[in-house]
Structure formats: C-alpha cells, structure tokens
Short mmCIF file of C-alpha atoms in Angstrom, two decimals:
data_model
loop_
_atom_site.label_atom_id
_atom_site.label_comp_id
_atom_site.label_asym_id
_atom_site.label_seq_id
_atom_site.Cartn_x
_atom_site.Cartn_y
_atom_site.Cartn_z
CA UNK H 1 -0.07 0.11 0.34
CA UNK H 2 1.68 3.24 -0.76
CA UNK H 3 1.83 6.14 1.49
CA UNK H 4 -0.22 8.91 0.93
CA UNK H 5 0.88 12.11 -0.91
CA UNK H 6 3.05 14.78 0.99
CA UNK H 7 1.18 18.19 0.75
CA UNK H 8 3.53 20.85 -0.68
CA UNK H 9 5.08 22.72 2.10
CA UNK H 10 5.81 26.61 1.63
CA UNK H 11 9.12 27.74 3.37
CA UNK H 12 7.45 31.41 3.93
CA UNK H 13 3.79 33.21 3.70
CA UNK H 14 3.55 34.80 0.11
CA UNK H 15 0.65 36.62 -1.60
CA UNK H 16 -0.98 34.05 -2.61
CA UNK H 17 -1.30 32.22 0.89
CA UNK H 18 -2.35 35.36 2.47
CA UNK H 19 -5.25 35.70 -0.22
CA UNK H 20 -6.38 32.24 0.74
CA UNK H 21 -6.27 33.50 4.43
CA UNK H 22 -8.72 36.36 3.58
CA UNK H 23 -10.94 34.52 1.09
CA UNK H 24 -11.33 32.02 3.97
CA UNK H 25 -12.12 34.77 6.43
CA UNK H 26 -14.88 35.78 4.18
CA UNK H 27 -16.32 32.61 3.82
CA UNK H 28 -16.46 31.92 7.54
CA UNK H 29 -17.95 35.25 7.73
CA UNK H 30 -20.71 34.79 5.13
CA UNK H 31 -21.48 31.19 7.22
CA UNK H 32 -21.36 32.97 10.43
CA UNK H 33 -23.30 36.16 9.30
CA UNK H 34 -26.45 34.93 11.29
CA UNK H 35 -24.42 34.45 14.20
CA UNK H 36 -22.49 37.85 14.33
CA UNK H 37 -26.10 39.58 13.74
CA UNK H 38 -27.85 38.00 16.61
CA UNK H 39 -24.87 38.65 18.83
CA UNK H 40 -24.76 42.29 17.79
CA UNK H 41 -28.61 42.66 17.71
CA UNK H 42 -28.38 41.96 21.41
CA UNK H 43 -25.91 44.79 22.60
CA UNK H 44 -25.07 46.53 19.31
CA UNK H 45 -26.63 47.96 16.28
CA UNK H 46 -27.65 44.20 14.81
CA UNK H 47 -25.30 44.91 11.50
CA UNK H 48 -22.15 43.56 12.13
CA UNK H 49 -22.95 40.36 10.50
CA UNK H 50 -24.39 41.93 7.55
CA UNK H 51 -21.42 45.11 7.32
CA UNK H 52 -18.72 42.60 7.58
CA UNK H 53 -19.96 40.10 4.83
CA UNK H 54 -20.52 42.87 2.83
CA UNK H 55 -16.99 44.07 2.86
CA UNK H 56 -15.44 41.06 2.87
CA UNK H 57 -16.93 39.80 0.04
CA UNK H 58 -16.17 42.87 -2.43
CA UNK H 59 -12.18 42.52 -0.89
CA UNK H 60 -12.56 39.20 -2.68
CA UNK H 61 -13.86 40.15 -5.59
CA UNK H 62 -11.34 42.76 -5.54
CA UNK H 63 -8.41 40.41 -5.31
CA UNK H 64 -8.98 39.24 -9.02
CA UNK H 65 -8.50 42.63 -10.30
CA UNK H 66 -5.18 44.20 -9.76
CA UNK H 67 -1.70 42.49 -9.12
CA UNK H 68 -1.73 41.03 -5.70
CA UNK H 69 1.51 38.85 -5.64
CA UNK H 70 2.75 40.37 -2.59
CA UNK H 71 1.10 39.97 1.22
CA UNK H 72 1.26 43.55 1.30
CA UNK H 73 -0.79 44.56 -1.59
CA UNK H 74 -3.57 41.89 -0.52
CA UNK H 75 -3.17 42.99 2.77
CA UNK H 76 -3.57 46.52 1.39
CA UNK H 77 -6.91 45.72 -1.14
CA UNK H 78 -8.56 44.20 1.89
CA UNK H 79 -8.16 47.15 4.38
CA UNK H 80 -9.32 49.61 1.56
CA UNK H 81 -12.10 48.04 0.52
CA UNK H 82 -13.32 47.22 4.19
CA UNK H 83 -12.87 51.10 4.84
CA UNK H 84 -15.11 52.18 1.87
CA UNK H 85 -17.59 49.73 2.00
CA UNK H 86 -18.31 48.75 5.61
CA UNK H 87 -20.18 51.04 7.98
CA UNK H 88 -20.44 51.30 11.89
CA UNK H 89 -17.14 50.70 13.92
CA UNK H 90 -15.89 47.17 12.13
CA UNK H 91 -14.91 49.35 8.66
CA UNK H 92 -12.60 51.32 10.33
CA UNK H 93 -11.48 49.07 12.80
CA UNK H 94 -10.92 46.11 10.42
CA UNK H 95 -9.68 48.41 7.71
CA UNK H 96 -7.34 49.51 9.80
CA UNK H 97 -6.10 46.11 11.01
CA UNK H 98 -5.34 44.92 7.62
CA UNK H 99 -3.89 48.62 6.27
CA UNK H 100 -1.40 48.21 9.92
CA UNK H 101 -0.65 44.93 8.48
CA UNK H 102 0.05 45.89 5.11
CA UNK H 103 2.35 48.68 5.84
CA UNK H 104 4.32 46.45 8.38
CA UNK H 105 4.97 43.87 5.26
CA UNK H 106 5.69 46.79 2.94
CA UNK H 107 6.81 45.54 -0.30
CA UNK H 108 8.42 41.97 0.61
CA UNK H 109 7.52 39.26 -1.51
CA UNK H 110 7.33 36.82 1.28
CA UNK H 111 6.90 36.83 5.05
CA UNK H 112 8.61 34.37 7.22
CA UNK H 113 6.89 33.43 10.37
CA UNK H 114 8.00 36.20 12.36
CA UNK H 115 7.47 38.80 10.10
CA UNK H 116 3.78 37.28 9.70
CA UNK H 117 3.37 37.78 13.42
CA UNK H 118 4.87 41.18 13.31
CA UNK H 119 2.48 42.37 10.78
CA UNK H 120 -0.48 40.96 12.85
CA UNK H 121 0.91 42.49 16.17
CA UNK H 122 0.82 46.11 13.66
CA UNK H 123 -2.50 45.45 12.90
CA UNK H 124 -3.44 44.97 16.35
CA UNK H 125 -1.56 47.84 17.42
CA UNK H 126 -3.60 50.14 15.03
CA UNK H 127 -7.18 48.74 16.35
CA UNK H 128 -5.68 50.34 19.54
CA UNK H 129 -4.93 53.38 18.17
CA UNK H 130 -8.20 53.41 16.39
CA UNK H 131 -10.67 52.19 19.39
CA UNK H 132 -8.79 52.86 22.40
CA UNK H 133 -9.46 49.38 23.56
CA UNK H 134 -7.84 47.78 26.05
CA UNK H 135 -8.07 44.12 27.90
CA UNK H 136 -11.69 43.48 29.36
CA UNK H 137 -13.46 46.52 27.37
CA UNK H 138 -15.43 44.04 25.70
CA UNK H 139 -14.30 44.21 22.03
CA UNK H 140 -12.37 42.59 19.37
CA UNK H 141 -9.19 43.41 21.44
CA UNK H 142 -9.86 40.52 24.01
CA UNK H 143 -9.70 37.97 21.28
CA UNK H 144 -7.09 39.61 19.00
CA UNK H 145 -4.53 40.43 22.25
CA UNK H 146 -4.14 36.81 23.47
CA UNK H 147 -4.12 35.40 20.01
CA UNK H 148 -0.82 37.64 19.14
CA UNK H 149 0.69 37.09 22.76
CA UNK H 150 0.16 33.15 21.89
CA UNK H 151 1.60 33.30 18.25
CA UNK H 152 4.70 34.95 19.60
CA UNK H 153 4.96 33.02 22.23
CA UNK H 154 4.62 29.37 20.16
CA UNK H 155 7.28 30.98 17.76
CA UNK H 156 9.70 32.20 19.83
CA UNK H 157 9.67 28.53 21.70
CA UNK H 158 10.25 27.17 17.71
CA UNK H 159 6.84 26.38 16.94
CA UNK H 160 6.13 26.45 12.86
CA UNK H 161 3.71 28.76 11.88
CA UNK H 162 1.03 26.28 11.76
CA UNK H 163 1.23 24.94 15.47
CA UNK H 164 1.35 28.50 16.43
CA UNK H 165 -1.50 30.01 15.04
CA UNK H 166 -3.16 26.87 16.07
CA UNK H 167 -2.55 27.69 19.62
CA UNK H 168 -3.20 31.42 18.75
CA UNK H 169 -6.58 30.14 17.68
CA UNK H 170 -7.51 28.59 21.21
CA UNK H 171 -6.46 32.08 22.88
CA UNK H 172 -8.67 33.81 20.65
CA UNK H 173 -11.72 31.44 21.38
CA UNK H 174 -10.66 31.97 25.02
CA UNK H 175 -10.63 35.61 24.82
CA UNK H 176 -14.03 35.50 22.58
CA UNK H 177 -15.83 33.35 25.43
CA UNK H 178 -14.38 35.44 28.18
CA UNK H 179 -15.89 38.56 27.05
CA UNK H 180 -19.47 37.01 27.94
CA UNK H 181 -19.52 38.08 31.61
CA UNK H 182 -17.91 41.27 31.01
CA UNK H 183 -19.32 44.85 31.24
CA UNK H 184 -18.80 46.67 27.97
CA UNK H 185 -16.40 49.91 28.37
CA UNK H 186 -16.60 50.70 24.62
CA UNK H 187 -18.68 51.22 21.48
CA UNK H 188 -22.36 51.22 21.51
CA UNK H 189 -22.66 48.22 23.60
CA UNK H 190 -21.21 50.50 26.66
CA UNK H 191 -24.39 52.17 26.47
CA UNK H 192 -25.99 49.77 27.97
CA UNK H 193 -24.34 49.13 31.33
CA UNK H 194 -25.13 46.40 33.11
CA UNK H 195 -27.33 44.73 30.56
CA UNK H 196 -24.52 44.23 28.12
CA UNK H 197 -23.24 41.45 30.93
CA UNK H 198 -24.16 37.97 29.56
CA UNK H 199 -24.03 38.33 25.81
CA UNK H 200 -20.78 37.21 23.80
CA UNK H 201 -18.99 40.20 21.55
CA UNK H 202 -19.74 40.01 18.30
CA UNK H 203 -16.58 41.91 17.36
CA UNK H 204 -14.63 39.42 19.53
CA UNK H 205 -16.35 36.52 17.70
CA UNK H 206 -15.59 37.43 14.09
CA UNK H 207 -12.01 38.42 15.29
CA UNK H 208 -11.59 34.61 16.42
CA UNK H 209 -12.61 33.58 12.82
CA UNK H 210 -10.00 35.47 11.55
CA UNK H 211 -7.46 33.86 13.73
CA UNK H 212 -9.26 30.56 12.90
CA UNK H 213 -9.01 30.99 9.25
CA UNK H 214 -5.28 31.96 9.32
CA UNK H 215 -4.40 28.73 11.00
CA UNK H 216 -6.43 26.80 8.58
CA UNK H 217 -4.98 28.42 5.80
CA UNK H 218 -1.43 28.85 6.67
CA UNK H 219 -1.32 25.38 8.37
CA UNK H 220 1.05 24.15 5.54
CA UNK H 221 3.41 26.94 6.09
CA UNK H 222 6.57 26.96 8.22
CA UNK H 223 9.20 29.58 9.22
CA UNK H 224 11.80 30.25 6.67
#
C-alpha cells in the first residue's frame, strides 16, 4: 500500500497564502453572518454580520482585479475595501487592522513566520490606536490580543507557524468566550451598562474567526 502524498509545504507566507487566508475569512464571515448579527442585536446595531459580510465579499472580488503578488498588496486591498464599504465600527477597525499589517509587510514578496506575527501585531496596534480599546473592554481586542501573544510565544519557543496559529486560535477563542461576563466599556454596547453583561461580543467573535482562518489557511507554512 503506497503512502499518502505529502502536501506541498511553503517555506514562507506569500501573497497567494495571504489571499487564501482572507478569502477563507470571508467564507467564514458569510457562514456565520446570522450568528454575528444575532450577537450584535443583543448589544449593538444588529449589523455586524451584514456589514462585515458585504465588505469581505467585496474584498475577495477585488483580489482578482489587480496584481496582488505580495502579502502587503493583498492586505492593502482588504483594508481599503473594508474602509470603503463597511459602515459602523467594524469597517474602520478591520480596515485599520489590515492596512497596518500591509504597512508592516511593506513590499516584501514573502514573509517568514516572525514577520507575519509582527504584521499581525502591527494590525492589533492599529486597532488600539483607532478604537482605544484595552483588555476587558468587551471588544475584538479581547480575542485578538491574546492570539498575538500566543503566536509570539509559540514562535519564540520554536513552533512552526501552523502549530503557533493553532495555539493562537485557542487563545482567541478563550478571549472571545471571556467577553460574555464582561461589562462593555467601549462602543455602542457600553451604553447598555449592566445589560451588556452575559452577551458574547460580536467583534471578538469575528476576530476569533479571523485567527482560526489563518490557522487553517496557513497550516502548511513553516518558518523560513
């Protein structure tokens, strides 16, 4: 009996890999659109799912209209499209996330694992600068920040990017779940006061989807 074929492993994350990640994120947003809307209806404007679905779908369409050979170019298209098509808070926040990642990636044709982690950290910093969120505010930060920490720690320990992103996914999921008992201190949810307690944050939920999509799409990548 012949051995199963060994999947191709890239030594670095290139533009194609980033496009696969963001396309998968768009697919997951579409699949979870109703959930995101339901979560947002409890503590927000009930538009997070619809808005993010519209923006990510538009970005995926835009991927095929220009040269997107580098990670930075793909990330820039994603960010610019979200800023231009998504209303509410999610467009500026996610748009800033991807634009800051693009700026960090620069013109490099490929990113090794530490460079990808640095770009994601730059995206998180952009979210902080834009929304002024901190840990415990009941926002996307509560999922994304522990994911970045877990990714950095795993890579520093010598794990490859696939394993490191799996650990980051677990951290993002835990951060998402931790928003349920939190009192919202940012965004529209903060207007509800104590009534925001007991509800999972929609932004943290979509951020966890983003990290999980990265783990799935980049699981064949290893550090250069």
